[in-house]
Short mmCIF file of C-alpha atoms and ligand atoms in Angstrom, two decimals:
data_model
loop_
_atom_site.label_atom_id
_atom_site.label_comp_id
_atom_site.label_asym_id
_atom_site.label_seq_id
_atom_site.Cartn_x
_atom_site.Cartn_y
_atom_site.Cartn_z
CA MET A 1 0.00 0.00 0.00
CA GLU A 2 1.10 3.57 -0.72
CA ASN A 3 2.45 5.63 2.15
CA PRO A 4 -0.78 7.20 3.52
CA THR A 5 0.92 10.57 4.02
CA LYS A 6 1.53 10.66 0.26
CA GLU A 7 -2.12 10.34 -0.79
CA ARG A 8 -2.97 12.69 -3.66
CA THR A 9 -6.20 14.25 -4.89
CA LEU A 10 -7.29 16.49 -7.76
CA VAL A 11 -8.94 19.86 -7.20
CA VAL A 12 -10.17 22.04 -10.05
CA ILE A 13 -11.22 25.63 -9.42
CA LYS A 14 -14.16 25.91 -11.82
CA PRO A 15 -14.78 28.97 -14.06
CA ASP A 16 -17.11 30.57 -11.47
CA GLY A 17 -14.41 30.26 -8.78
CA ILE A 18 -12.06 32.27 -10.95
CA GLN A 19 -14.71 34.83 -11.95
CA ARG A 20 -15.75 35.27 -8.31
CA ILE A 21 -12.10 36.18 -7.46
CA LEU A 22 -11.84 33.33 -4.97
CA VAL A 23 -8.66 31.64 -6.16
CA GLY A 24 -6.52 32.75 -3.22
CA GLU A 25 -9.28 32.04 -0.72
CA ILE A 26 -9.86 28.53 -2.07
CA ILE A 27 -6.16 27.62 -2.22
CA SER A 28 -5.61 28.88 1.33
CA ARG A 29 -8.33 26.55 2.65
CA TYR A 30 -6.40 23.51 1.43
CA GLU A 31 -3.03 24.97 2.40
CA ARG A 32 -3.85 25.79 5.98
CA VAL A 33 -4.95 22.26 6.88
CA GLY A 34 -1.43 21.01 6.11
CA LEU A 35 -1.79 19.64 2.59
CA LYS A 36 1.03 20.15 0.09
CA LEU A 37 0.52 21.53 -3.43
CA VAL A 38 2.44 19.27 -5.83
CA GLY A 39 0.94 20.34 -9.18
CA ILE A 40 -0.90 23.39 -10.54
CA LYS A 41 -1.91 24.72 -13.98
CA MET A 42 -4.45 27.02 -15.65
CA VAL A 43 -6.25 25.79 -18.76
CA VAL A 44 -9.47 26.17 -20.76
CA PRO A 45 -10.62 22.55 -21.11
CA THR A 46 -12.35 21.19 -24.21
CA LYS A 47 -15.81 19.56 -24.07
CA LYS A 48 -14.26 16.21 -24.92
CA PHE A 49 -11.75 16.53 -22.08
CA ILE A 50 -14.55 17.34 -19.59
CA GLU A 51 -16.72 14.42 -20.72
CA GLU A 52 -13.72 12.12 -20.31
CA HIS A 53 -12.99 13.61 -16.87
CA TYR A 54 -16.48 12.93 -15.52
CA THR A 55 -16.75 9.45 -17.01
CA LEU A 56 -13.34 8.10 -15.90
CA GLU A 57 -15.12 6.34 -13.03
CA PRO A 58 -17.76 4.07 -14.63
CA GLU A 59 -20.02 4.26 -11.55
CA TRP A 60 -20.18 8.07 -11.67
CA ARG A 61 -23.28 8.13 -13.89
CA ARG A 62 -25.33 5.92 -11.59
CA ILE A 63 -24.11 7.46 -8.31
CA THR A 64 -24.65 11.07 -9.44
CA GLY A 65 -28.13 10.32 -10.81
CA GLU A 66 -29.15 8.57 -7.59
CA LYS A 67 -27.69 11.39 -5.47
CA ASN A 68 -29.90 13.85 -7.36
CA ILE A 69 -33.06 11.81 -6.90
CA LYS A 70 -32.31 11.56 -3.16
CA ALA A 71 -31.62 15.31 -2.86
CA TYR A 72 -35.09 16.07 -4.24
CA LYS A 73 -36.68 13.43 -1.98
CA ASP A 74 -34.91 14.83 1.12
CA LYS A 75 -36.61 18.18 0.43
CA GLY A 76 -40.03 16.53 0.04
CA MET A 77 -39.97 16.98 -3.76
CA GLU A 78 -40.03 14.48 -6.58
CA HIS A 79 -37.33 14.59 -9.25
CA PRO A 80 -38.92 15.25 -12.66
CA ILE A 81 -36.90 12.33 -14.12
CA ASN A 82 -36.56 9.08 -12.22
CA ASP A 83 -33.94 7.29 -14.30
CA PRO A 84 -30.49 8.07 -12.77
CA TYR A 85 -28.72 7.53 -16.12
CA LYS A 86 -31.02 9.95 -17.95
CA ILE A 87 -30.43 12.54 -15.24
CA THR A 88 -26.66 12.19 -15.55
CA GLU A 89 -26.75 12.43 -19.33
CA ILE A 90 -28.35 15.87 -18.98
CA ILE A 91 -25.97 16.90 -16.18
CA LEU A 92 -23.03 15.92 -18.36
CA GLU A 93 -24.21 18.16 -21.21
CA LYS A 94 -24.61 21.06 -18.78
CA LEU A 95 -21.19 20.35 -17.25
CA LYS A 96 -19.51 20.46 -20.64
CA LYS A 97 -20.83 24.01 -21.15
CA TYR A 98 -20.00 25.13 -17.61
CA MET A 99 -16.50 23.72 -17.37
CA THR A 100 -15.37 24.99 -20.78
CA SER A 101 -16.76 28.53 -20.37
CA GLY A 102 -13.42 29.96 -19.23
CA PRO A 103 -10.12 29.12 -17.59
CA VAL A 104 -9.97 26.69 -14.70
CA ILE A 105 -7.11 25.95 -12.30
CA ALA A 106 -6.22 22.30 -11.78
CA MET A 107 -4.22 21.32 -8.71
CA ILE A 108 -2.87 18.22 -7.05
CA TRP A 109 -2.88 18.27 -3.25
CA GLU A 110 -0.88 15.71 -1.28
CA GLY A 111 -0.95 14.60 2.34
CA ALA A 112 -2.51 12.19 4.84
CA HIS A 113 -6.05 11.28 3.77
CA ALA A 114 -5.88 13.97 1.08
CA VAL A 115 -9.00 12.75 -0.75
CA ALA A 116 -11.29 12.71 2.29
CA ILE A 117 -9.82 15.86 3.85
CA VAL A 118 -10.26 17.81 0.61
CA ARG A 119 -13.88 16.60 0.23
CA LYS A 120 -14.57 17.68 3.82
CA ILE A 121 -13.13 21.17 3.24
CA THR A 122 -14.89 21.46 -0.15
CA GLY A 123 -18.35 20.51 1.16
CA GLY A 124 -21.34 18.73 -0.40
CA THR A 125 -22.25 19.10 -4.07
CA GLU A 126 -25.30 21.35 -3.63
CA PRO A 127 -24.36 24.71 -2.07
CA LEU A 128 -27.87 25.02 -0.58
CA THR A 129 -27.10 22.13 1.77
CA SER A 130 -23.28 22.21 1.95
CA ASP A 131 -22.09 22.68 5.53
CA VAL A 132 -21.17 26.12 6.79
CA GLY A 133 -17.39 26.32 7.06
CA THR A 134 -16.85 24.52 3.76
CA ILE A 135 -15.91 26.29 0.51
CA ARG A 136 -19.22 25.42 -1.16
CA GLY A 137 -21.12 26.31 2.01
CA ASP A 138 -19.42 29.65 2.60
CA TYR A 139 -18.91 31.25 -0.80
CA VAL A 140 -21.83 30.33 -3.06
CA LEU A 141 -25.61 29.84 -2.89
CA ASP A 142 -26.80 27.69 -5.79
CA SER A 143 -29.27 24.76 -5.66
CA TYR A 144 -30.45 21.84 -7.82
CA LYS A 145 -33.83 23.55 -8.16
CA LEU A 146 -32.37 26.82 -9.39
CA SER A 147 -29.96 25.17 -11.81
CA ASP A 148 -32.68 22.83 -13.12
CA ASP A 149 -35.05 25.76 -13.69
CA ASP A 150 -32.34 27.61 -15.62
CA TYR A 151 -31.15 24.47 -17.40
CA ARG A 152 -27.51 24.74 -16.32
CA ALA A 153 -24.97 22.99 -14.10
CA VAL A 154 -24.89 23.63 -10.37
CA ARG A 155 -22.27 26.32 -9.77
CA ASN A 156 -20.22 25.19 -6.83
CA LEU A 157 -16.77 26.72 -7.41
CA VAL A 158 -14.59 23.61 -7.19
CA HIS A 159 -14.25 20.03 -8.28
CA ALA A 160 -12.65 17.58 -5.86
CA SER A 161 -12.03 13.86 -6.48
CA GLY A 162 -14.67 11.68 -4.85
CA SER A 163 -12.51 8.64 -3.97
CA VAL A 164 -8.90 7.49 -4.01
CA LYS A 165 -9.60 5.55 -7.21
CA GLU A 166 -11.20 8.57 -8.88
CA ALA A 167 -8.25 10.73 -7.76
CA GLY A 168 -5.73 8.41 -9.41
CA LEU A 169 -7.64 8.42 -12.70
CA GLU A 170 -8.25 12.17 -12.65
CA ILE A 171 -4.64 13.13 -11.83
CA ALA A 172 -3.43 11.02 -14.76
CA HIS A 173 -6.04 12.72 -16.98
CA TRP A 174 -5.03 16.29 -16.06
CA PHE A 175 -1.27 16.05 -15.41
CA ARG A 176 1.75 14.50 -17.09
CA LYS A 177 4.19 12.83 -14.71
CA ASP A 178 6.80 15.55 -15.22
CA GLU A 179 4.28 18.24 -14.18
CA ILE A 180 4.04 16.77 -10.68
CA MET A 181 6.60 18.12 -8.20
CA PRO A 182 7.77 15.90 -5.37
CA TYR A 183 9.47 17.93 -2.63
CA ARG A 184 9.65 18.13 1.14
CA HIS A 185 7.84 20.79 3.14
CA VAL A 186 9.36 21.93 6.41
CA GLN A 187 5.99 21.41 8.12
CA GLU A 188 6.00 17.68 7.33
CA GLN A 189 8.20 17.09 10.39
CA ILE A 190 5.60 18.48 12.78
CA LEU A 191 2.76 16.75 10.90
CA TYR A 192 4.20 13.29 10.38
CA ASP A 193 7.51 12.55 12.17
CA ILE A 194 7.13 10.00 14.97
CA ASN A 195 9.20 11.93 17.52
CA LEU A 196 8.90 15.60 18.32
CA ASP A 197 11.88 15.59 20.71
CA GLY A 198 14.47 18.28 20.22
CA GLU A 199 11.84 21.04 20.20
CA THR A 200 13.37 22.58 23.40
CA ASP A 201 17.00 22.92 24.51
P1 LIG B 1 -19.19 16.50 -6.85
O1 LIG B 1 -18.63 17.63 -7.69
O2 LIG B 1 -19.58 16.98 -5.48
O3 LIG B 1 -18.31 15.28 -6.80
P2 LIG B 1 -20.92 15.06 -8.72
O4 LIG B 1 -19.70 14.26 -9.12
O5 LIG B 1 -22.14 14.29 -8.33
O6 LIG B 1 -20.58 16.07 -7.54
O7 LIG B 1 -21.34 16.02 -9.90
C1 LIG B 1 -20.38 16.72 -10.66
C2 LIG B 1 -20.82 18.16 -10.85
O8 LIG B 1 -21.98 18.19 -11.66
C3 LIG B 1 -21.21 18.92 -9.59
O9 LIG B 1 -20.10 19.45 -8.87
C4 LIG B 1 -22.12 20.00 -10.15
O10 LIG B 1 -21.36 21.10 -10.68
C5 LIG B 1 -22.81 19.28 -11.30
N1 LIG B 1 -24.11 18.73 -10.93
C6 LIG B 1 -24.37 17.67 -10.14
N2 LIG B 1 -25.67 17.42 -10.07
C7 LIG B 1 -26.28 18.34 -10.84
C8 LIG B 1 -27.65 18.64 -11.19
N3 LIG B 1 -28.66 17.93 -10.72
N4 LIG B 1 -27.90 19.66 -11.99
C9 LIG B 1 -26.92 20.41 -12.48
N5 LIG B 1 -25.61 20.20 -12.21
C10 LIG B 1 -25.29 19.17 -11.40
MG1 LIG B 2 -17.84 13.90 -8.25
#
């Protein structure tokens, strides 16, 4: 098994995150928890690249469709479409427009439990119900209802890999090996070294 302190995850600041002037704010949220930035680039993705990105994990279509049906149910509403695959097909079309509408910033963050820690800091998919204190909970106010009514993707500022498997596939999709920078941070000693002796004279 990989060294758990070396786990990596992909974060993409979506076009609305850049337009809302939140790049520094978003990066600082991941930085301050102790994660290490090992890759970063700004690009305007193509529609093909975005479709590939969201379908790297074969289960994504089913899981995302079911998550949407449940989100409506939890609010006492019924989703207008009850086939999870049909729902995701529409979401994918909307995502291709959203994610190619301007530059995005792709990043690789590394550290202990990077995937789960980044998801926690990022917050749930729908800003209406994302926890306060998370990026999606604190900086944006969209909902499934609003985005459905306007026939567009939910604007939630950032993408973050949903699992370790997804992270591995996504990092390979967005970054070449030579674009990833392995290096040692001074703070790794206080985060990960077994002994903290030698801190006083
Ligand atoms: P997450 O980004 O939290 O991992 P998903 O993988 O389920 O969420 O969905 C990918 C992205 O698709 C979301 O971040 C959001 O921008 C968009 N999205 C998800 N569900 C919907 C929906 N019902 N309507 C519009 N856009 C959606
Ligand atoms: Mg996802």
